[in-house]
Coordinates of C-alpha atoms in Angstrom, one line a residue:
M41 CA -19.0 -25.5 1.8
T42 CA -19.3 -22.4 -0.1
Q43 CA -16.2 -21.2 -2.5
A44 CA -14.4 -19.1 -0.7
K45 CA -14.4 -15.5 -2.3
S46 CA -10.4 -14.9 -3.3
A47 CA -8.0 -15.9 -5.1
V48 CA -3.9 -15.7 -5.0
V49 CA -1.9 -14.7 -8.1
V50 CA 1.7 -16.2 -7.7
G51 CA 4.6 -16.3 -10.2
A52 CA 5.0 -20.1 -11.1
Q53 CA 8.7 -19.3 -12.2
W54 CA 11.5 -17.1 -11.2
G55 CA 9.5 -13.9 -11.1
D56 CA 9.2 -11.5 -14.1
E57 CA 6.2 -13.5 -15.3
G58 CA 3.7 -11.1 -15.7
K59 CA 1.9 -10.9 -12.7
G60 CA 1.5 -7.1 -12.4
K61 CA -0.7 -7.2 -16.0
I62 CA -2.7 -9.9 -14.7
V63 CA -3.1 -8.2 -11.2
D64 CA -4.6 -5.8 -13.4
V65 CA -6.9 -7.4 -15.8
L66 CA -8.3 -9.4 -12.9
S67 CA -8.7 -6.7 -10.4
E68 CA -11.9 -5.3 -12.1
R69 CA -13.7 -8.1 -10.5
F70 CA -12.4 -7.8 -7.0
S71 CA -13.0 -5.7 -4.3
V72 CA -9.6 -5.4 -2.7
V73 CA -6.0 -6.7 -3.3
A74 CA -3.5 -7.6 -1.4
R75 CA 0.3 -7.7 -1.5
Y76 CA 1.8 -10.3 0.8
A77 CA 5.6 -10.6 0.7
G78 CA 8.3 -8.8 -0.3
G79 CA 9.2 -5.3 -1.0
H80 CA 10.4 -2.6 -2.9
N81 CA 12.4 -4.9 -5.3
A82 CA 9.5 -6.4 -7.1
G83 CA 8.5 -4.3 -10.1
H84 CA 5.2 -5.0 -11.6
T85 CA 4.5 -3.3 -15.0
V86 CA 1.1 -2.7 -15.8
I87 CA 0.2 -0.8 -19.7
I88 CA -3.0 0.7 -19.8
D89 CA -4.2 2.1 -22.9
G90 CA 0.2 2.4 -23.7
Q91 CA 0.8 4.4 -20.3
K92 CA 3.5 2.4 -18.5
F93 CA 2.6 2.3 -15.0
I94 CA 5.6 0.6 -12.9
L95 CA 4.7 -0.1 -9.6
Q96 CA 7.2 -1.5 -7.2
I97 CA 5.5 -2.1 -3.2
I98 CA 2.0 -0.9 -4.2
P99 CA -0.7 -3.5 -5.0
C100 CA -1.8 -3.1 -9.0
G101 CA -5.5 -3.0 -7.7
V102 CA -5.0 0.3 -6.9
L103 CA -5.3 1.6 -10.9
R104 CA -8.9 0.4 -10.8
P105 CA -11.1 2.6 -9.1
G106 CA -13.5 1.5 -6.6
C107 CA -10.7 -1.2 -5.8
R108 CA -9.3 -1.1 -2.2
G109 CA -5.5 -1.9 -1.9
V110 CA -3.7 -3.7 1.2
I111 CA -0.2 -4.1 1.9
G112 CA -0.1 -6.9 4.0
N113 CA 2.1 -7.4 7.5
G114 CA 4.2 -10.2 5.4
V115 CA 5.4 -7.1 3.2
V116 CA 8.8 -5.2 4.1
V117 CA 8.1 -1.5 3.8
D118 CA 10.8 1.4 2.7
P119 CA 9.0 4.2 4.1
M120 CA 10.8 6.9 1.8
A121 CA 10.0 4.3 -1.5
F122 CA 6.8 4.3 -0.4
L123 CA 6.0 8.1 -0.1
K124 CA 7.6 8.3 -3.6
E125 CA 5.6 5.9 -5.2
T126 CA 2.2 7.3 -3.4
G127 CA 3.2 10.8 -4.6
R128 CA 4.3 10.0 -8.2
L129 CA 0.7 7.6 -8.4
R130 CA -1.2 10.6 -6.8
D131 CA 0.5 12.6 -10.1
L132 CA -0.7 10.2 -12.5
G133 CA -4.4 11.2 -10.9
I134 CA -4.4 7.7 -9.3
D135 CA -6.7 8.2 -5.8
V136 CA -3.9 6.4 -2.9
D137 CA -5.2 8.3 0.0
S138 CA -8.5 6.7 0.4
R139 CA -7.7 3.3 -1.4
L140 CA -4.9 2.3 -0.1
F141 CA -3.8 0.4 3.3
V142 CA -0.4 -0.2 5.3
S143 CA -0.3 -3.2 7.9
N144 CA 0.5 -1.8 11.4
R145 CA 2.7 -5.4 11.7
A146 CA 4.7 -4.8 8.4
H147 CA 8.7 -4.3 9.1
V148 CA 10.1 -1.4 8.1
I149 CA 13.7 -1.5 5.8
L150 CA 15.8 1.5 7.2
P151 CA 19.3 2.5 6.2
Y152 CA 21.3 0.6 7.9
H153 CA 19.7 -2.5 6.2
R154 CA 20.6 -1.3 2.8
M155 CA 24.0 -0.5 4.3
I156 CA 24.6 -3.9 5.6
E157 CA 23.4 -5.5 2.5
L158 CA 25.5 -3.8 -0.2
A159 CA 28.5 -4.0 1.5
A160 CA 27.9 -7.7 2.0
E161 CA 27.1 -8.3 -1.6
S162 CA 30.2 -6.6 -2.9
A163 CA 32.5 -7.9 -0.2
P164 CA 35.2 -10.1 -2.0
G165 CA 35.0 -13.6 -1.6
R166 CA 31.4 -13.2 -0.6
Q167 CA 29.1 -15.8 -2.4
K168 CA 27.1 -13.2 -4.7
I169 CA 23.2 -13.7 -4.6
G170 CA 22.1 -10.9 -7.2
T171 CA 20.3 -8.9 -4.4
T172 CA 18.8 -5.2 -5.6
S173 CA 20.5 -4.0 -2.7
R174 CA 17.9 -2.1 -1.1
G175 CA 17.8 -3.6 2.2
I176 CA 14.8 -6.5 1.8
G177 CA 17.0 -9.4 2.8
P178 CA 18.4 -7.7 6.0
A179 CA 15.3 -6.4 6.9
Y180 CA 14.0 -10.0 7.1
E181 CA 16.8 -11.2 9.0
D182 CA 16.0 -8.7 11.5
K183 CA 12.6 -9.6 11.7
M184 CA 13.6 -13.4 12.3
A185 CA 16.2 -12.6 15.0
R186 CA 12.9 -10.4 16.5
N187 CA 14.8 -7.3 16.8
G188 CA 13.0 -5.1 13.7
L189 CA 10.7 -2.6 14.0
R190 CA 7.6 -2.5 12.5
I191 CA 5.3 0.0 11.0
V192 CA 2.9 0.6 14.3
D193 CA 6.7 1.0 16.2
L194 CA 7.7 3.6 13.4
L195 CA 4.3 5.7 14.3
N196 CA 5.8 6.0 17.7
P197 CA 8.5 8.8 18.0
A198 CA 9.8 7.7 21.5
L199 CA 10.2 3.9 20.5
L200 CA 11.6 4.8 16.9
K201 CA 14.4 7.1 18.2
T202 CA 15.7 4.5 20.6
H203 CA 15.2 1.7 18.4
I204 CA 17.5 3.9 16.0
E205 CA 20.1 4.6 18.1
N206 CA 20.2 1.2 19.4
A207 CA 20.4 -0.6 15.7
C208 CA 22.7 2.0 14.4
R209 CA 25.2 1.5 17.3
E210 CA 25.1 -2.1 16.6
K211 CA 25.1 -2.0 12.8
N212 CA 27.8 0.7 12.2
A213 CA 30.2 -1.4 14.7
I214 CA 29.3 -4.9 12.7
A215 CA 29.8 -2.8 8.7
H216 CA 32.7 -1.4 9.8
A217 CA 34.6 -4.1 11.6
L218 CA 33.7 -6.5 8.6
F219 CA 33.8 -4.4 5.5
G220 CA 35.5 -0.8 6.1
T221 CA 31.8 0.7 5.7
E222 CA 31.7 4.6 7.0
P223 CA 28.8 4.8 9.9
L224 CA 25.5 6.1 9.4
D225 CA 23.9 9.3 11.5
P226 CA 21.1 7.8 13.9
S227 CA 20.0 11.7 14.9
Q228 CA 19.7 12.6 11.0
M229 CA 17.9 9.1 10.5
Y230 CA 15.6 9.8 13.2
D231 CA 14.7 13.1 12.1
E232 CA 13.7 12.2 8.5
Y233 CA 12.3 9.0 9.4
A234 CA 9.8 10.4 11.8
Q235 CA 9.0 12.9 9.7
A236 CA 8.4 10.2 7.3
A237 CA 6.2 8.5 9.8
E238 CA 3.9 11.3 10.1
K239 CA 3.0 11.3 6.1
I240 CA 2.6 7.6 6.2
R241 CA 0.4 7.2 9.3
P242 CA -3.0 8.3 7.7
F243 CA -2.6 5.0 5.4
V244 CA -1.8 2.5 8.4
T245 CA -4.2 -0.1 10.0
D246 CA -5.0 -3.6 11.4
T247 CA -5.2 -5.1 7.7
A248 CA -5.8 -8.4 8.6
L249 CA -8.8 -7.0 10.6
L250 CA -9.9 -5.6 7.3
L251 CA -9.2 -8.2 4.8
N252 CA -10.9 -10.8 7.1
Q253 CA -14.3 -8.1 7.5
A254 CA -13.9 -7.7 3.6
L255 CA -14.1 -11.5 2.9
H256 CA -16.9 -11.3 6.1
E257 CA -19.1 -8.6 4.4
G258 CA -19.4 -10.8 0.9
H259 CA -16.5 -8.9 -1.1
S260 CA -13.8 -10.7 -3.1
V261 CA -10.4 -10.5 -2.4
M262 CA -7.2 -11.4 -4.7
F263 CA -3.9 -12.0 -2.9
E264 CA -0.9 -10.2 -4.9
G265 CA 2.8 -12.3 -4.9
A266 CA 6.0 -10.8 -5.3
Q267 CA 9.0 -12.7 -7.1
G268 CA 8.3 -16.2 -8.1
T269 CA 7.8 -19.3 -6.9
M270 CA 11.4 -20.6 -7.5
L271 CA 12.9 -17.8 -5.4
D272 CA 10.6 -18.5 -2.5
I273 CA 13.0 -18.7 1.0
D274 CA 12.0 -22.4 1.9
H275 CA 10.7 -24.0 -1.6
G276 CA 13.3 -21.9 -4.3
T277 CA 16.7 -23.0 -5.5
Y278 CA 18.2 -22.0 -2.1
P279 CA 20.4 -19.8 -1.7
F280 CA 19.6 -17.8 -4.6
V281 CA 16.1 -16.8 -3.7
T282 CA 14.6 -13.8 -1.8
S283 CA 14.2 -13.5 2.0
S284 CA 10.0 -14.3 2.1
S285 CA 7.2 -16.6 1.1
A286 CA 6.9 -16.3 -2.3
S287 CA 4.8 -18.7 -2.9
A288 CA 0.7 -19.1 -2.2
G289 CA 1.1 -20.3 1.2
G290 CA 2.8 -16.9 2.0
A291 CA -0.6 -15.4 1.3
S292 CA -2.2 -16.5 4.6
T293 CA 0.7 -15.7 6.8
G294 CA 1.5 -12.7 5.0
T295 CA -1.7 -11.1 5.2
G296 CA -3.6 -13.1 8.3
I297 CA -6.3 -14.7 6.5
G298 CA -6.8 -18.2 7.1
P299 CA -6.1 -21.1 4.4
N300 CA -9.4 -22.2 4.4
R301 CA -10.6 -18.3 3.2
I302 CA -8.2 -19.0 0.0
G303 CA -10.4 -19.8 -3.2
T304 CA -8.3 -20.9 -5.7
V305 CA -4.4 -20.2 -6.8
I306 CA -3.5 -18.5 -10.0
G307 CA 0.5 -19.3 -11.7
V308 CA 1.6 -16.9 -13.9
T309 CA 4.1 -18.5 -16.6
K310 CA 5.6 -17.3 -19.0
A311 CA 5.9 -19.5 -22.8
Y312 CA 9.4 -19.5 -22.1
I313 CA 11.5 -18.7 -18.8
T314 CA 13.4 -15.8 -17.4
R315 CA 15.7 -15.4 -14.2
V316 CA 17.5 -12.3 -12.9
G317 CA 20.5 -12.5 -11.1
E318 CA 22.6 -15.5 -10.3
G319 CA 21.7 -18.8 -9.4
P320 CA 20.9 -22.2 -11.3
F321 CA 19.4 -22.1 -14.2
P322 CA 18.6 -25.7 -16.1
T323 CA 17.5 -24.3 -19.7
E324 CA 19.2 -21.4 -20.1
I325 CA 20.1 -20.7 -23.3
H326 CA 23.6 -19.4 -24.1
D327 CA 23.4 -18.4 -27.8
S328 CA 21.8 -15.8 -30.3
F329 CA 18.2 -17.2 -29.5
A330 CA 18.8 -15.9 -25.9
D331 CA 19.4 -12.5 -27.6
A332 CA 16.3 -12.7 -29.9
L333 CA 13.9 -13.6 -26.7
R334 CA 15.4 -10.7 -24.6
A335 CA 14.5 -8.1 -27.6
R336 CA 11.2 -9.6 -28.5
G337 CA 10.4 -9.7 -25.2
Q338 CA 11.8 -6.6 -23.8
E339 CA 13.4 -8.8 -21.1
Y340 CA 14.9 -6.6 -18.4
G341 CA 13.9 -5.8 -15.0
A342 CA 11.3 -3.3 -14.2
V343 CA 13.0 -2.1 -10.9
T344 CA 16.7 -2.6 -12.1
G345 CA 16.6 -2.5 -15.5
R346 CA 18.7 -5.6 -15.4
P347 CA 19.1 -8.0 -18.7
R348 CA 17.1 -11.3 -18.0
R349 CA 19.2 -14.3 -18.6
C350 CA 16.7 -16.6 -20.6
G351 CA 15.1 -20.0 -21.1
W352 CA 13.5 -22.5 -23.0
L353 CA 9.9 -23.3 -21.0
D354 CA 11.2 -26.0 -18.3
L355 CA 7.9 -28.2 -17.5
P356 CA 9.5 -29.9 -14.2
L357 CA 10.1 -26.9 -12.7
L358 CA 6.4 -25.9 -13.6
R359 CA 4.9 -28.9 -12.3
Y360 CA 7.3 -28.4 -9.2
S361 CA 5.8 -24.9 -8.8
N362 CA 2.2 -26.3 -9.3
Q363 CA 2.6 -28.9 -6.4
I364 CA 4.2 -26.5 -3.6
N365 CA 1.4 -23.9 -4.9
G366 CA -1.3 -25.8 -5.2
T367 CA -2.1 -23.9 -8.9
E368 CA -5.7 -25.1 -10.3
W369 CA -5.3 -22.0 -13.2
L370 CA -2.7 -20.9 -15.0
V371 CA -2.2 -17.7 -16.7
V372 CA 0.6 -17.5 -19.9
T373 CA 2.2 -14.8 -20.9
K374 CA 4.4 -13.3 -23.6
L375 CA 3.3 -15.9 -26.1
D376 CA 3.1 -13.7 -29.0
V377 CA 7.6 -13.7 -28.2
L378 CA 7.7 -16.9 -29.7
D379 CA 5.5 -16.3 -32.9
E380 CA 8.9 -16.4 -35.4
L381 CA 10.3 -19.7 -34.1
E382 CA 9.9 -22.5 -36.2
D383 CA 10.6 -24.9 -33.9
I384 CA 10.1 -24.6 -29.7
P385 CA 12.1 -26.8 -27.7
V386 CA 10.5 -27.7 -24.2
C387 CA 12.4 -29.4 -21.4
T388 CA 10.0 -32.2 -20.2
G389 CA 12.4 -34.2 -18.1
Y390 CA 15.5 -33.9 -16.5
E391 CA 18.5 -36.0 -16.4
V392 CA 21.3 -35.9 -13.2
D393 CA 24.5 -38.1 -13.1
G394 CA 23.3 -40.3 -15.6
Q395 CA 19.6 -41.2 -13.9
R396 CA 16.1 -39.9 -15.5
C397 CA 15.1 -37.5 -12.3
E398 CA 10.9 -36.2 -12.2
T399 CA 11.9 -33.2 -9.8
I400 CA 14.0 -30.7 -8.8
P401 CA 16.9 -31.6 -6.8
A402 CA 17.6 -30.0 -3.5
D403 CA 20.9 -29.2 -3.5
I404 CA 22.5 -26.7 -5.9
R405 CA 25.0 -29.1 -6.8
G406 CA 22.2 -31.3 -8.1
I407 CA 20.5 -28.3 -10.2
E408 CA 23.8 -27.5 -11.3
S409 CA 24.1 -31.0 -12.6
I410 CA 20.9 -31.2 -14.2
R411 CA 20.8 -31.9 -17.9
P412 CA 17.5 -30.8 -19.8
Q413 CA 16.0 -33.4 -22.0
Y414 CA 13.7 -31.6 -25.1
T415 CA 11.2 -32.0 -27.0
K416 CA 10.5 -30.2 -30.2
L417 CA 7.6 -28.8 -30.6
K418 CA 6.2 -27.0 -34.0
G419 CA 6.3 -23.2 -34.0
W420 CA 3.3 -21.5 -35.8
K421 CA 5.4 -18.5 -37.7
S422 CA 2.3 -16.1 -37.6
S423 CA 1.6 -13.0 -35.4
T424 CA -0.3 -13.8 -32.2
E425 CA -0.1 -10.1 -31.0
G426 CA -2.9 -8.6 -29.6
T427 CA -5.5 -12.2 -30.4
R428 CA -8.6 -12.1 -27.9
S429 CA -10.1 -15.3 -28.9
F430 CA -8.0 -18.4 -27.7
D431 CA -10.1 -20.0 -31.2
E432 CA -8.2 -17.4 -33.3
L433 CA -4.9 -18.4 -32.4
P434 CA -2.9 -20.3 -34.5
K435 CA -3.3 -24.2 -34.5
A436 CA 0.3 -24.4 -33.6
A437 CA 0.1 -22.7 -30.5
K438 CA -2.7 -23.9 -29.2
E439 CA -1.6 -27.1 -29.7
Y440 CA 2.0 -25.7 -27.7
L441 CA -0.3 -24.3 -24.8
R442 CA -2.7 -27.7 -24.8
F443 CA 1.0 -29.5 -24.1
M444 CA 2.0 -27.1 -21.6
E445 CA -1.2 -27.9 -19.8
R446 CA -1.5 -31.5 -19.6
E447 CA 2.5 -32.0 -18.7
S448 CA 1.7 -29.2 -16.1
G449 CA -1.0 -30.7 -14.3
A450 CA -3.1 -27.0 -14.1
K451 CA -5.9 -25.8 -16.3
I452 CA -4.7 -22.8 -18.6
G453 CA -7.5 -19.7 -17.9
I454 CA -5.6 -16.9 -19.3
V455 CA -3.3 -16.2 -22.5
S456 CA -1.4 -13.0 -22.6
T457 CA -0.8 -12.1 -26.4
G458 CA 0.8 -8.7 -25.3
P459 CA 1.5 -5.8 -22.5
D460 CA -1.5 -3.8 -22.7
R461 CA -4.3 -5.2 -20.5
D462 CA -6.8 -5.3 -23.5
Q463 CA -4.1 -8.4 -25.3
T464 CA -5.6 -10.6 -23.3
V465 CA -7.2 -14.3 -24.3
E466 CA -10.1 -15.6 -21.3
L467 CA -10.9 -19.1 -21.6
P468 CA -14.8 -19.9 -21.3
E469 CA -14.1 -22.1 -18.0
F470 CA -11.9 -19.6 -16.3
H471 CA -14.1 -17.0 -17.1
Q472 CA -17.0 -18.8 -15.3
A473 CA -14.7 -19.9 -12.2
M474 CA -14.0 -15.9 -11.7
R475 CA -17.6 -15.2 -11.9
Q476 CA -18.5 -17.9 -8.8
I477 CA -15.3 -16.5 -6.9
A478 CA -15.5 -12.7 -7.5
G479 CA -19.4 -12.9 -8.3
K480 CA -18.0 -10.6 -11.7

């Protein structure tokens, strides 16, 4: 059977692994890039010739001339954020109007979703998850409760008006009773979103049909994940997770492509590990090394600006991630951030309640009880920034990468040695595999 001409790019950790750059680098070979989960809480930063592009909901593929971008049905769309982002890209000379498509089945984020999330996250006595308070979680809640508004409904003025009136009646009452929140005006909301709907209308189509036709016609498709595997609603560190399927399986349900149409899975991992927001983090560093990594790696959220928590590479977590995703290839980013270290601790196993544990416990208590078991690897104490060839990397850096490869069970295909799209090492075996999948 011929290998499907598609690939999923997924975060292997807690997000912020540098997927934006990698999708941008690979999109040169693909005809379509489709985003399949999350909302405008997932910032992807791409640097091209020193110019920074921060994308929140729009797939990175639009930065490549001739590449189409698709926002799939698994994404939740804030119309105002979408229009703001497309306007910003137009101002930068990016053609979004003829190359960007939004699923008619994607669900819509409305102001009452933000109101509910912000009030709930700030309420006394509530467990704080560390959300961005942009309404993503409550929009997915309405979707699963079969009470959401889809893009196709947004384009129907009569249906939109009725939905907003009914939803505001319910959400205003709930928010006031639980949190003392002031009510939203449904008439003003309808006027604003009816106008926004007409600006969005030209982008809307049946994207499942578009993607399946593209594959049928021999075009190559890349599926772009948001957040990371450990934030997946089913497989992550619940409840400190996102509200969607951030792992590779979400590419199928979030776009309408059958699982047998996915050719390979590419997991993106940092050479160390970070996490934003609340939740367990077994290998988190609490001393000056964390500050040093944060400074060298510019570890601040692309969307929120929040400082990221930093830790040493967690190989049991990476093995778990590769298992969940069926990862074939690994992309290692920010190798250059480790350039100055004499020795580099790497977590190679866990101890929980005095017992050796080879995988991540399902419950939060178990994860919080983990005592990481470290192996120290020799640092290379020389610059890798901007290196373009694997052979040119310092010997100790190559040994670090090969150790990651052996211990994680996936092959390293790309090493990122800096933020710019050209600061990338691509290994020959991966290059050949991409030629077979994408034809380029």
